[in-house]
Coordinates of C-alpha atoms in Angstrom, one line a residue:
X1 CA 116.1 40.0 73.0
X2 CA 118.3 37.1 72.9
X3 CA 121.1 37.1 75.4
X4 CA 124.2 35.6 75.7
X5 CA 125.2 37.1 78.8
X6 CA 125.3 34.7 81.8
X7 CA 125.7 35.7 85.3
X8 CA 126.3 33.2 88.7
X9 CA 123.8 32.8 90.4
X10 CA 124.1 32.5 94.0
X11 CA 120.9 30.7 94.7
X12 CA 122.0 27.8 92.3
X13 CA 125.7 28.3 92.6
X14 CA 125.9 28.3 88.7
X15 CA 126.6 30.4 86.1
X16 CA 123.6 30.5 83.9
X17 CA 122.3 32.7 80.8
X18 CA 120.3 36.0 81.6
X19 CA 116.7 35.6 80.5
X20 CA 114.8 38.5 82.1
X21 CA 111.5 38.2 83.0
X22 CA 110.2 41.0 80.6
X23 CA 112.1 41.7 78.3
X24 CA 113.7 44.3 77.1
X25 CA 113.0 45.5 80.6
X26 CA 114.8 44.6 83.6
X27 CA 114.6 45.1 87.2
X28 CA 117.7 45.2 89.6
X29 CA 117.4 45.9 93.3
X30 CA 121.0 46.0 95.0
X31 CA 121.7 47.0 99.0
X32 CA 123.3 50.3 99.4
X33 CA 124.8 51.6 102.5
X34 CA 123.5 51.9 106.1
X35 CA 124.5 55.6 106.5
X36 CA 126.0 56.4 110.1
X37 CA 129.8 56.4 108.8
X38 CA 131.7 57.7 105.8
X39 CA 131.7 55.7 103.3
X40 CA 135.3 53.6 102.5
X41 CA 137.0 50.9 100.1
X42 CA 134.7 48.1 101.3
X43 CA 131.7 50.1 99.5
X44 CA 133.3 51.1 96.5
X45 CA 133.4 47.3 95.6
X46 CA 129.4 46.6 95.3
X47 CA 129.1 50.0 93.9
X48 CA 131.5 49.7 91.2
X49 CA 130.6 46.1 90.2
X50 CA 127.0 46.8 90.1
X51 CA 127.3 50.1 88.1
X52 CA 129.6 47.5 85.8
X53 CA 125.8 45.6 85.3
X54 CA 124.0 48.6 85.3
X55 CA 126.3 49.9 82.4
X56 CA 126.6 46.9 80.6
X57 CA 123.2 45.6 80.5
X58 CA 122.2 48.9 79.1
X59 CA 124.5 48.6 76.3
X60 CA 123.5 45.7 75.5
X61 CA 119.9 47.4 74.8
X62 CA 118.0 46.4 77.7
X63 CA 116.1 49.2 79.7
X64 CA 117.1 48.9 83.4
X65 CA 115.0 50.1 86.6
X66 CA 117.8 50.0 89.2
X67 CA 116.7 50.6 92.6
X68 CA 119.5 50.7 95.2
X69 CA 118.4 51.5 98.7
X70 CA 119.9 54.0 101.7
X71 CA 119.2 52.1 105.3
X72 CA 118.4 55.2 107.3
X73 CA 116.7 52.8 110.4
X74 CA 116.6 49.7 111.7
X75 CA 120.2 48.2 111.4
X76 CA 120.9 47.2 114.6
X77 CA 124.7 46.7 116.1
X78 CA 124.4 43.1 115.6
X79 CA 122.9 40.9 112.8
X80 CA 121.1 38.8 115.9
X81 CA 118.4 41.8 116.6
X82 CA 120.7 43.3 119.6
X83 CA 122.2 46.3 120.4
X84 CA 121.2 49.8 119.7
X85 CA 119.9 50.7 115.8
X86 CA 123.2 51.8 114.1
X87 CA 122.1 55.6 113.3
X88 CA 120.8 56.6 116.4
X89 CA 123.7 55.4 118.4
X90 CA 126.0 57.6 116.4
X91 CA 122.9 60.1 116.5
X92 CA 123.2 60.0 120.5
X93 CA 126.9 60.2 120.7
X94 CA 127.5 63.1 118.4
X95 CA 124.3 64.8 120.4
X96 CA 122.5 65.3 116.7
X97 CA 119.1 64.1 115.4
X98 CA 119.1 60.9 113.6
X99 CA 118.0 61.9 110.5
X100 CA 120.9 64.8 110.4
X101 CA 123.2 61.6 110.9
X102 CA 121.8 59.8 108.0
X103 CA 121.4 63.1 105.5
X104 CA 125.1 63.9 106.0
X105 CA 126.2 60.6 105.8
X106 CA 123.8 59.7 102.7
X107 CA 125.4 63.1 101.2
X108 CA 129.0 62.0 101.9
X109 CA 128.6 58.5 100.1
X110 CA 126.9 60.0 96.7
X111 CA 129.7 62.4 96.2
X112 CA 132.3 59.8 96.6
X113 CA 129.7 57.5 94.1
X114 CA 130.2 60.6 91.9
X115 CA 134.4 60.7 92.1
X116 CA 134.1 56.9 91.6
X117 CA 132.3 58.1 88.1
X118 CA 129.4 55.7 89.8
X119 CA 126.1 56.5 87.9
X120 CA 123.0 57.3 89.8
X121 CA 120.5 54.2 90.4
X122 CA 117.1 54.7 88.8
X123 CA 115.6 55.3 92.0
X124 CA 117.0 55.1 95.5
X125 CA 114.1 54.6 98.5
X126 CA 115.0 55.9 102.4
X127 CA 113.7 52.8 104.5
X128 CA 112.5 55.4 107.0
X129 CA 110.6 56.7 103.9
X130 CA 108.6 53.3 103.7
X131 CA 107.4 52.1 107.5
X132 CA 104.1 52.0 105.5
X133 CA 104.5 49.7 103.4
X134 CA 107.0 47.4 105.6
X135 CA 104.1 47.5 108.3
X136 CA 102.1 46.0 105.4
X137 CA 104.2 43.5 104.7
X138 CA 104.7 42.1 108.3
X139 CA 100.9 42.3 108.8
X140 CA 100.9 39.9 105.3
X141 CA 103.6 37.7 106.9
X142 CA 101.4 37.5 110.4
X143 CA 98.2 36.7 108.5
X144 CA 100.3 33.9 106.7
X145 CA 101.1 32.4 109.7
X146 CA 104.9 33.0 109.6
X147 CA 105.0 35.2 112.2
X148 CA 104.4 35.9 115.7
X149 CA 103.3 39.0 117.5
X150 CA 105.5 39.0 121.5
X151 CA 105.3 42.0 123.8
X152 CA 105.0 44.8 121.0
X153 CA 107.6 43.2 119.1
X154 CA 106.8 40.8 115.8
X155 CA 109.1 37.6 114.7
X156 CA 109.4 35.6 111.5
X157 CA 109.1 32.0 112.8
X158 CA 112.1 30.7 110.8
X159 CA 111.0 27.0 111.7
X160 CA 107.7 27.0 111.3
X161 CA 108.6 28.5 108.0
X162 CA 111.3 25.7 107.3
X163 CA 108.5 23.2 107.2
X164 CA 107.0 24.2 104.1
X165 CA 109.9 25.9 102.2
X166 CA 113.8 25.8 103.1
X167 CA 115.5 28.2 105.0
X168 CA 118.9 28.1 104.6
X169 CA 119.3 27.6 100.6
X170 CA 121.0 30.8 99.4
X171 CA 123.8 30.6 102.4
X172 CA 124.2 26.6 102.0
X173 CA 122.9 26.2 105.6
X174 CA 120.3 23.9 107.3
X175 CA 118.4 25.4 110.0
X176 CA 119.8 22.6 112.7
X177 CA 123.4 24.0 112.1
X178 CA 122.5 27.4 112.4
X179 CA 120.2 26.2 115.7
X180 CA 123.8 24.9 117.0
X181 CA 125.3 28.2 116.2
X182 CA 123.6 30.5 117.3
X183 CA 124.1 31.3 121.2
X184 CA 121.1 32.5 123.1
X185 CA 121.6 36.7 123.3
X186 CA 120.2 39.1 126.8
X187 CA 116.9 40.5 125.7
X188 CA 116.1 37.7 122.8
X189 CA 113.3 36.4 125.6
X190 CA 110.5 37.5 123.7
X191 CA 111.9 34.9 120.4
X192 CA 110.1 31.7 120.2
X193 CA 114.0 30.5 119.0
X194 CA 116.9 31.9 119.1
X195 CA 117.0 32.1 114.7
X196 CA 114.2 34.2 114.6
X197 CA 114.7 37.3 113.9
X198 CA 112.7 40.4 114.4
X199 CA 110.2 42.3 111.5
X200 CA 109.1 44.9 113.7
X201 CA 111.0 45.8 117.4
X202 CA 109.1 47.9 119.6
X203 CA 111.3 50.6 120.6
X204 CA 112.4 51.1 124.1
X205 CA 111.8 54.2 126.2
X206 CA 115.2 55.8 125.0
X207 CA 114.7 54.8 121.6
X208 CA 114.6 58.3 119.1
X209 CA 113.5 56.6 115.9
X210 CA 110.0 55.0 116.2
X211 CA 106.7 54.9 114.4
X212 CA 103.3 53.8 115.3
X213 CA 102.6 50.0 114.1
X214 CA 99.4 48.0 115.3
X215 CA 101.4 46.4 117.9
X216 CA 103.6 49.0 119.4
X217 CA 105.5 52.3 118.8
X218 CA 108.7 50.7 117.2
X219 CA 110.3 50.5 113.6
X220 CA 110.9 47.8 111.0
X221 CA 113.3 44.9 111.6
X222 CA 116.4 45.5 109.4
X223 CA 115.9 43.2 106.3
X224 CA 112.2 44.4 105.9
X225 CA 112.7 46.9 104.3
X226 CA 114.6 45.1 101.3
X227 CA 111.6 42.5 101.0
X228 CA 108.9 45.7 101.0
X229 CA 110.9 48.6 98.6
X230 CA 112.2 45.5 96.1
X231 CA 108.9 44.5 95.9
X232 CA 107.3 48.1 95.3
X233 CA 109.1 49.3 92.6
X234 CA 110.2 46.2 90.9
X235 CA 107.1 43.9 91.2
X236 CA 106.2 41.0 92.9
X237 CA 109.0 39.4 90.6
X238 CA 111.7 41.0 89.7
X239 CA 115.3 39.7 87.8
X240 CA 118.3 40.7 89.5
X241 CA 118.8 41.0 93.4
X242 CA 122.4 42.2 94.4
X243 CA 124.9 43.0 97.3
X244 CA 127.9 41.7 99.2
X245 CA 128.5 38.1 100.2
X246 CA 128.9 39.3 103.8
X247 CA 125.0 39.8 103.2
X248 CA 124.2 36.9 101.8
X249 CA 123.4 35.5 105.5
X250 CA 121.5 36.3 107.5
X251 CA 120.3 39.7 105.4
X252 CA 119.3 38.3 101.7
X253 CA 118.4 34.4 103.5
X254 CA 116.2 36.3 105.4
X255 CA 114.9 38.6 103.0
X256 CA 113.9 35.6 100.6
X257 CA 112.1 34.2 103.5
X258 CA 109.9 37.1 104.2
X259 CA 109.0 37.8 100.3
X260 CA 108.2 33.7 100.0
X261 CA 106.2 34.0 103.7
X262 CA 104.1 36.9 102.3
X263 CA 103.9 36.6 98.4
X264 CA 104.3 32.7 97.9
X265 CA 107.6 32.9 96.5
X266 CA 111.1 34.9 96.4
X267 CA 111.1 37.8 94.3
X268 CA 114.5 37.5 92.5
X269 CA 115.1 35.0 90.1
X270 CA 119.0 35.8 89.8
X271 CA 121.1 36.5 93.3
X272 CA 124.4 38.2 92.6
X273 CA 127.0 38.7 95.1
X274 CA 130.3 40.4 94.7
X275 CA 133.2 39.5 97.2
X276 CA 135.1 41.0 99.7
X277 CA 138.0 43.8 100.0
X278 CA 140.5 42.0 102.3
X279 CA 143.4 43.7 104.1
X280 CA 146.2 41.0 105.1
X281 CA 143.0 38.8 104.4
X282 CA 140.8 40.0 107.0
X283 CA 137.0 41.6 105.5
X284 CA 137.4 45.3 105.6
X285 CA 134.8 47.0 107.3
X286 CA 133.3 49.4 110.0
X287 CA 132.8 46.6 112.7
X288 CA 136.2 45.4 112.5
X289 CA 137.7 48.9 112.6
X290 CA 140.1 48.3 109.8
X291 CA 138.6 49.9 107.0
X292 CA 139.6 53.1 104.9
X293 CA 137.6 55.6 103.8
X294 CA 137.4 57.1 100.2
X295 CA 138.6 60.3 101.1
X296 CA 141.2 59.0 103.1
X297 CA 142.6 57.0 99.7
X298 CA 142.1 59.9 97.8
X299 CA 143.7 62.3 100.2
X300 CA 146.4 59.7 101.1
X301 CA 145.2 60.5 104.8
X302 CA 146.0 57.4 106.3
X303 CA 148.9 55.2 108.4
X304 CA 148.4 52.2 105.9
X305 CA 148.6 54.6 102.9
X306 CA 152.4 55.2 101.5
X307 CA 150.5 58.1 98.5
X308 CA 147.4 59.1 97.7
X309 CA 145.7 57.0 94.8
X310 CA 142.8 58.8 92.9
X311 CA 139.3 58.1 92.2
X312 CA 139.6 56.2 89.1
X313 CA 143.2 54.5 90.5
X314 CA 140.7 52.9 93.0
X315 CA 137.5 52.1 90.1
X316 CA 140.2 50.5 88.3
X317 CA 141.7 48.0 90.8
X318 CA 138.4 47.1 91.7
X319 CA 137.5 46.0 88.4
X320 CA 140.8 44.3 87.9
X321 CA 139.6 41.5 89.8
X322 CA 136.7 39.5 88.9
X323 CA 133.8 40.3 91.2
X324 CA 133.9 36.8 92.8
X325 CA 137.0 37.0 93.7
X326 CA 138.3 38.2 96.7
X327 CA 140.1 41.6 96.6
X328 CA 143.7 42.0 98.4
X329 CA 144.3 45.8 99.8
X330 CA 147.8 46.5 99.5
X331 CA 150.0 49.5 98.4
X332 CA 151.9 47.8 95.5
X333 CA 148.6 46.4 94.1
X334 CA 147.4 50.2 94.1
X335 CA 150.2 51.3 92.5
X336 CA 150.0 49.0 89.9
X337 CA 146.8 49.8 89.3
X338 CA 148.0 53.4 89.0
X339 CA 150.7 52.4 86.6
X340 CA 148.4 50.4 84.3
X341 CA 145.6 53.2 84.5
X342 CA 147.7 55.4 83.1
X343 CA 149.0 53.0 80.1
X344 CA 145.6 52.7 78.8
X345 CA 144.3 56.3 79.2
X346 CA 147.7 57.0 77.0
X347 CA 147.0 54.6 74.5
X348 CA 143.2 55.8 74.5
X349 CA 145.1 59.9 73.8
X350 CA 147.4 58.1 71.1
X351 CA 144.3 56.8 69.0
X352 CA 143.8 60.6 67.7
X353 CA 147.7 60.3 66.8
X354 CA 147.4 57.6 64.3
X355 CA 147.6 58.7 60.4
X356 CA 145.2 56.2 58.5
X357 CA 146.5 54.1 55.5
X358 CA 145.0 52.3 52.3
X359 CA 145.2 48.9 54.1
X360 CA 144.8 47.5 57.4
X361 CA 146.9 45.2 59.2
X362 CA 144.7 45.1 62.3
X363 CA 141.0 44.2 62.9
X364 CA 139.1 46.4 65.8
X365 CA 136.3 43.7 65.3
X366 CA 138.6 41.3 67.3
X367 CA 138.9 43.6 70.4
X368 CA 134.8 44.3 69.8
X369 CA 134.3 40.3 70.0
X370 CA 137.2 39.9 72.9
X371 CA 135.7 42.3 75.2
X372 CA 132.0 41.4 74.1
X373 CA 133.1 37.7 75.0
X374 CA 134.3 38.4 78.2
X375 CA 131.5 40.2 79.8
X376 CA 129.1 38.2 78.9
X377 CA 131.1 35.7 81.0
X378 CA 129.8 36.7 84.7
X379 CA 131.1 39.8 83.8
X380 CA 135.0 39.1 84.0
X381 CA 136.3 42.6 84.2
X382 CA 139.8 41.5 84.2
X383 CA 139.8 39.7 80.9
X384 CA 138.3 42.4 79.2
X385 CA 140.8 44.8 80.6
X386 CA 143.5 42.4 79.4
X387 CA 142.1 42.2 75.9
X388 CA 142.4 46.2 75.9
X389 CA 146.1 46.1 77.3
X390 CA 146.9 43.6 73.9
X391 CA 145.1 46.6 71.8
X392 CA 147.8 48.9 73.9
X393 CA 150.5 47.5 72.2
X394 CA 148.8 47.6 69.0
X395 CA 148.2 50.8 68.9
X396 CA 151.5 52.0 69.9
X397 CA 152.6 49.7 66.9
X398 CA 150.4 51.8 64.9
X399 CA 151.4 55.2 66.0
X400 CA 155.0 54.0 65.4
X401 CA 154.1 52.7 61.8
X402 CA 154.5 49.1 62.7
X403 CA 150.7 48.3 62.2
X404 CA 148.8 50.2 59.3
X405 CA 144.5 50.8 59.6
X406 CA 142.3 52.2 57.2
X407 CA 140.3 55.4 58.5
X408 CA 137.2 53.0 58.4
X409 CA 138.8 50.7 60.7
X410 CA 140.1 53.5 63.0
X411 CA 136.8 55.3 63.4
X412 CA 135.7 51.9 64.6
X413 CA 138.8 51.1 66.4
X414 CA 138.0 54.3 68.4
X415 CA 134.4 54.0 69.1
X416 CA 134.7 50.7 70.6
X417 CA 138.1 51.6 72.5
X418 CA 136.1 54.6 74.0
X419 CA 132.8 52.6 74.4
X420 CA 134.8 49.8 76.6
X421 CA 137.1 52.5 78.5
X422 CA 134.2 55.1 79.2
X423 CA 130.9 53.6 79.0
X424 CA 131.0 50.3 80.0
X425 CA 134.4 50.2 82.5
X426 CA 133.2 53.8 83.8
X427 CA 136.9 55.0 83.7
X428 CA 137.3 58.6 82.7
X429 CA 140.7 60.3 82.0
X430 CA 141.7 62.5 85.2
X431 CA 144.6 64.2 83.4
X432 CA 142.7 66.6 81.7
X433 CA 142.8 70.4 84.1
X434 CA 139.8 70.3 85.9
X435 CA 138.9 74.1 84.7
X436 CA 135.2 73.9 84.0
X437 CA 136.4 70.3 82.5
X438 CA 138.6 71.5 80.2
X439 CA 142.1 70.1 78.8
X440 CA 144.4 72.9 79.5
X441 CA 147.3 71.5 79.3
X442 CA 147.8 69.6 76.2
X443 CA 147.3 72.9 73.8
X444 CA 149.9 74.6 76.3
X445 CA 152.2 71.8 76.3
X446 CA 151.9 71.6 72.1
X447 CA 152.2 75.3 72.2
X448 CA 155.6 74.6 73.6
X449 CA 156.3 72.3 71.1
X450 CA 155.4 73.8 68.1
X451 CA 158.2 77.2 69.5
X452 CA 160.9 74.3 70.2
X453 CA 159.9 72.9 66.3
X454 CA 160.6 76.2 65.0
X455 CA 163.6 77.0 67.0
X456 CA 165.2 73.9 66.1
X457 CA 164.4 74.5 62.4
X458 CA 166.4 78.2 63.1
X459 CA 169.1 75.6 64.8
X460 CA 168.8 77.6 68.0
X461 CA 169.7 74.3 69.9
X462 CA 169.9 76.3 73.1
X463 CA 166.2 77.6 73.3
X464 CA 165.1 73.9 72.0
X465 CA 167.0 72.0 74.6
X466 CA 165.6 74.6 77.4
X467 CA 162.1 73.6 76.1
X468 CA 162.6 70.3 76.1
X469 CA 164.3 70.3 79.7
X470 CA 162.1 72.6 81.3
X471 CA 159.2 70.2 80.2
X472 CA 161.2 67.2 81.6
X473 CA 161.2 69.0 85.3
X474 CA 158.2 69.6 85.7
X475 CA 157.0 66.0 84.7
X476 CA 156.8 66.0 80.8
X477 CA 158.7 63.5 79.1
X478 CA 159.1 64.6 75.4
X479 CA 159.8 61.6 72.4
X480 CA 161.3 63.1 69.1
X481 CA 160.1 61.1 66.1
X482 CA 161.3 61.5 62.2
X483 CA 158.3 63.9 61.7
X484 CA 157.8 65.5 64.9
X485 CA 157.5 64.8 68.7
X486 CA 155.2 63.1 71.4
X487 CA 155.0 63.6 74.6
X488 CA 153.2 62.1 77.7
X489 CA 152.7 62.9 81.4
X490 CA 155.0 61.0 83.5

């Protein structure tokens, strides 16, 4: 299948045409959440922009294993192998076992996935569910003589390793920098130096979560099990690795170092990182205490939040911004996010408005090649979404009678309209009454309409007016025309 899609990739810091491996088939491995917390904006970004792939590559025909994982063990408080292991921390304070900490919290993230219209990945692997085969791989690693085996606990010797391949070439870095910056930790006495970083920590006395390993009772280092469930269900090689770029170091560095240490080389040819959600430019997230969760946007729960802003509101300013670019939270930016939500889902109701003609003055195979264009260009959301707002106008121009179509062109002009809005964006139109996922108030609201039309063909001005104001308080904003009315939802 020949592809004109290209994608940057980080590894190279180019954009550069999408060739999978095997074609038509294409494996995508993307890090999904470490599940002690509720899940907020910060994680809405990956997820949105790598259901964008997901959604785009298959329209583009190609048959996608994506495998997103749940860390359920082994993230510890900080990146340098300290602190306590993320889930049983919150596991102690809230008195609860720590896989009832991750199965609520794993719970809580896919129903927000779901308001976020976020499809399901292909499969989704527990790291607790695969000590197996991360003991495997650190026992590969070891035999490789990458490792080292210290009091229970096993390191990756990130300078012995440098020797022969480069650590350091996803991030940018060179191991002496990161030698200078990285301070010497309490309990990182069993390290060789102070970069290495841990594949399997033997678990202290207190420790809950722990599994027998030839060296101790313990549990996987925290980017081990990325290298071992990428591996397992996409192959040894595999086309598309994704996440944030606050993972790119020392999580994915380290990761490629570990798949290269055990299999001879890294296991994704294309690294894809989306940026950050900022708020007043700072990283959102758990660690710095500044983040907000879904439910509090869509609840408007929260001392930052002036409204609430729903699901899609939130999918769509995420995709307004190109992937790479850093993301500004700010109330304006959400409400004009809401604003221009709303303007396209309108336009996308006014399409079954418009009465066909003999001859078109508009072509639908411009917005086809427009949108086509721009996502195939590292996926740039934005310009896509601009190329719809310019079909907007258009299409109001042709509701109006400004424009004409044929009913050819408008079947077409639909399908791709719908195809871009609903399949590939992953927008979906929140107006209609959520009763069993029916519209039920656009036949009341023409039912109105069609009693006003006849009592203003009777002249009875009074009962038309009291339609047409009742309608107005209560949010309704009826337009008379020469043959009839619109109306729209304010």
């Amino acid at each position: 299948m020949e592809s004109k899609l290209t994608l940057y990739n980080t590894l190279d810091r180019r954009k550069e045409t999408f060739e999978p491996i095997n074609p038509p088939h294409v494996g995508m491995y993307v890090c999904g959440p470490t599940v002690y917390g509720d899940p907020h904006l910060g994680h809405a970004r990956p997820a949105v922009t790598f259901d964008l792939l997901f959604r785009y590559l298959r329209s583009l025909g190609y048959k996608v294993r994506y495998v997103r994982n749940v860390t359920d063990v082994g993230h510890l408080e900080h990146d340098a192998d300290d602190g306590e292991d993320k889930i049983s921390k919150k596991a102690r304070l809230e008195q609860l076992e720590p896989m009832e900490v991750a199965h609520y919290y794993t719970e809580r993230y896919h129903r927000a996935m779901d308001e976020l219209n976020v499809l399901s990945p292909s499969i989704e692997p527990c790291a607790s569910g695969h000590i197996i085969e991360q003991i495997a791989m650190v026992k590969e690693i070891l035999d490789n003589g990458f490792a080292y085996e210290s009091n229970g606990s096993v390191y990756f010797d990130v300078e012995k390793y440098n020797r022969k391949y480069s650590y350091g070439r996803l991030s940018g870095r060179n191991l002496d920098d990161i030698l200078t910056n990285t301070r010497e930790l309490d309990g990182q006495g069993d390290k060789r130096h102070s970069c290495d970083f841990a594949l399997w920590k033997k678990a202290s006395p207190e420790h809950i979560m722990r599994w027998p390993s030839p060296w101790s009772d313990g549990f996987p280092g925290w980017h081990m099990e990325c290298s071992a469930m990428s591996t397992k269900y996409l192959g040894q090689r595999f086309d598309i690795h994704g996440g944030g770029m606050d993972l790119m170091f020392p999580h994915h560095e380290c990761e490629i170092a570990q798949s290269t240490a055990a299999l001879g080389h890294d296991s994704a040819k294309y690294w894809i990182h989306n940026n950050m959600i900022t708020i007043n430019g700072q990283k959102m997230g758990k660690s710095l205490g500044n983040f907000i969760t879904l439910e509090e946007l869509f609840t408007g729960n929260h001392k930052l939040l002036t409204q609430a802003y729903s699901p899609m509101t939130i999918r769509f300013f995420v995709l307004q911004a190109h992937y790479r670019s850093t993301l500004d939270f700010s109330n304006e930016a959400l409400q004009a996010a809401e604003k221009g939500l709303d303007r396209l889902m309108k336009a996308v109701e006014a399409l079954d408005k418009i009465k066909p003609s003999e001859q078109s003055t508009v072509d639908p195979a411009e917005l086809e090649t427009r949108c086509r264009e721009a996502l195939d260009d590292d996926l740039n959301s934005p310009m896509a979404i601009s190329a719809l707002f310019d079909w907007v106008r258009i299409i109001n121009q042709l509701v109006e009678g400004q424009q004409r179509i044929t009913a050819a062109d408008l079947e077409k002009l639909r399908e791709i309209v719908r195809r871009y809005v609903f399949d590939i964006l992953g927008l979906r139109d929140e107006k209609a009454a959520s009763a069993g996922g029916k519209d039920l108030v656009t036949p009341l609201v023409n039912m109105l309409l069609d009693l006003r039309q006849a009592a203003k063909t009777e002249k009875n001005w009074a009962l038309s007016d009291k339609i047409r104001d009742e309608l107005t308080a209560i949010g309704i904003r009826v337009k008379d025309r020469k043959d009839g009315c619109d109306w729209e939802i304010e």
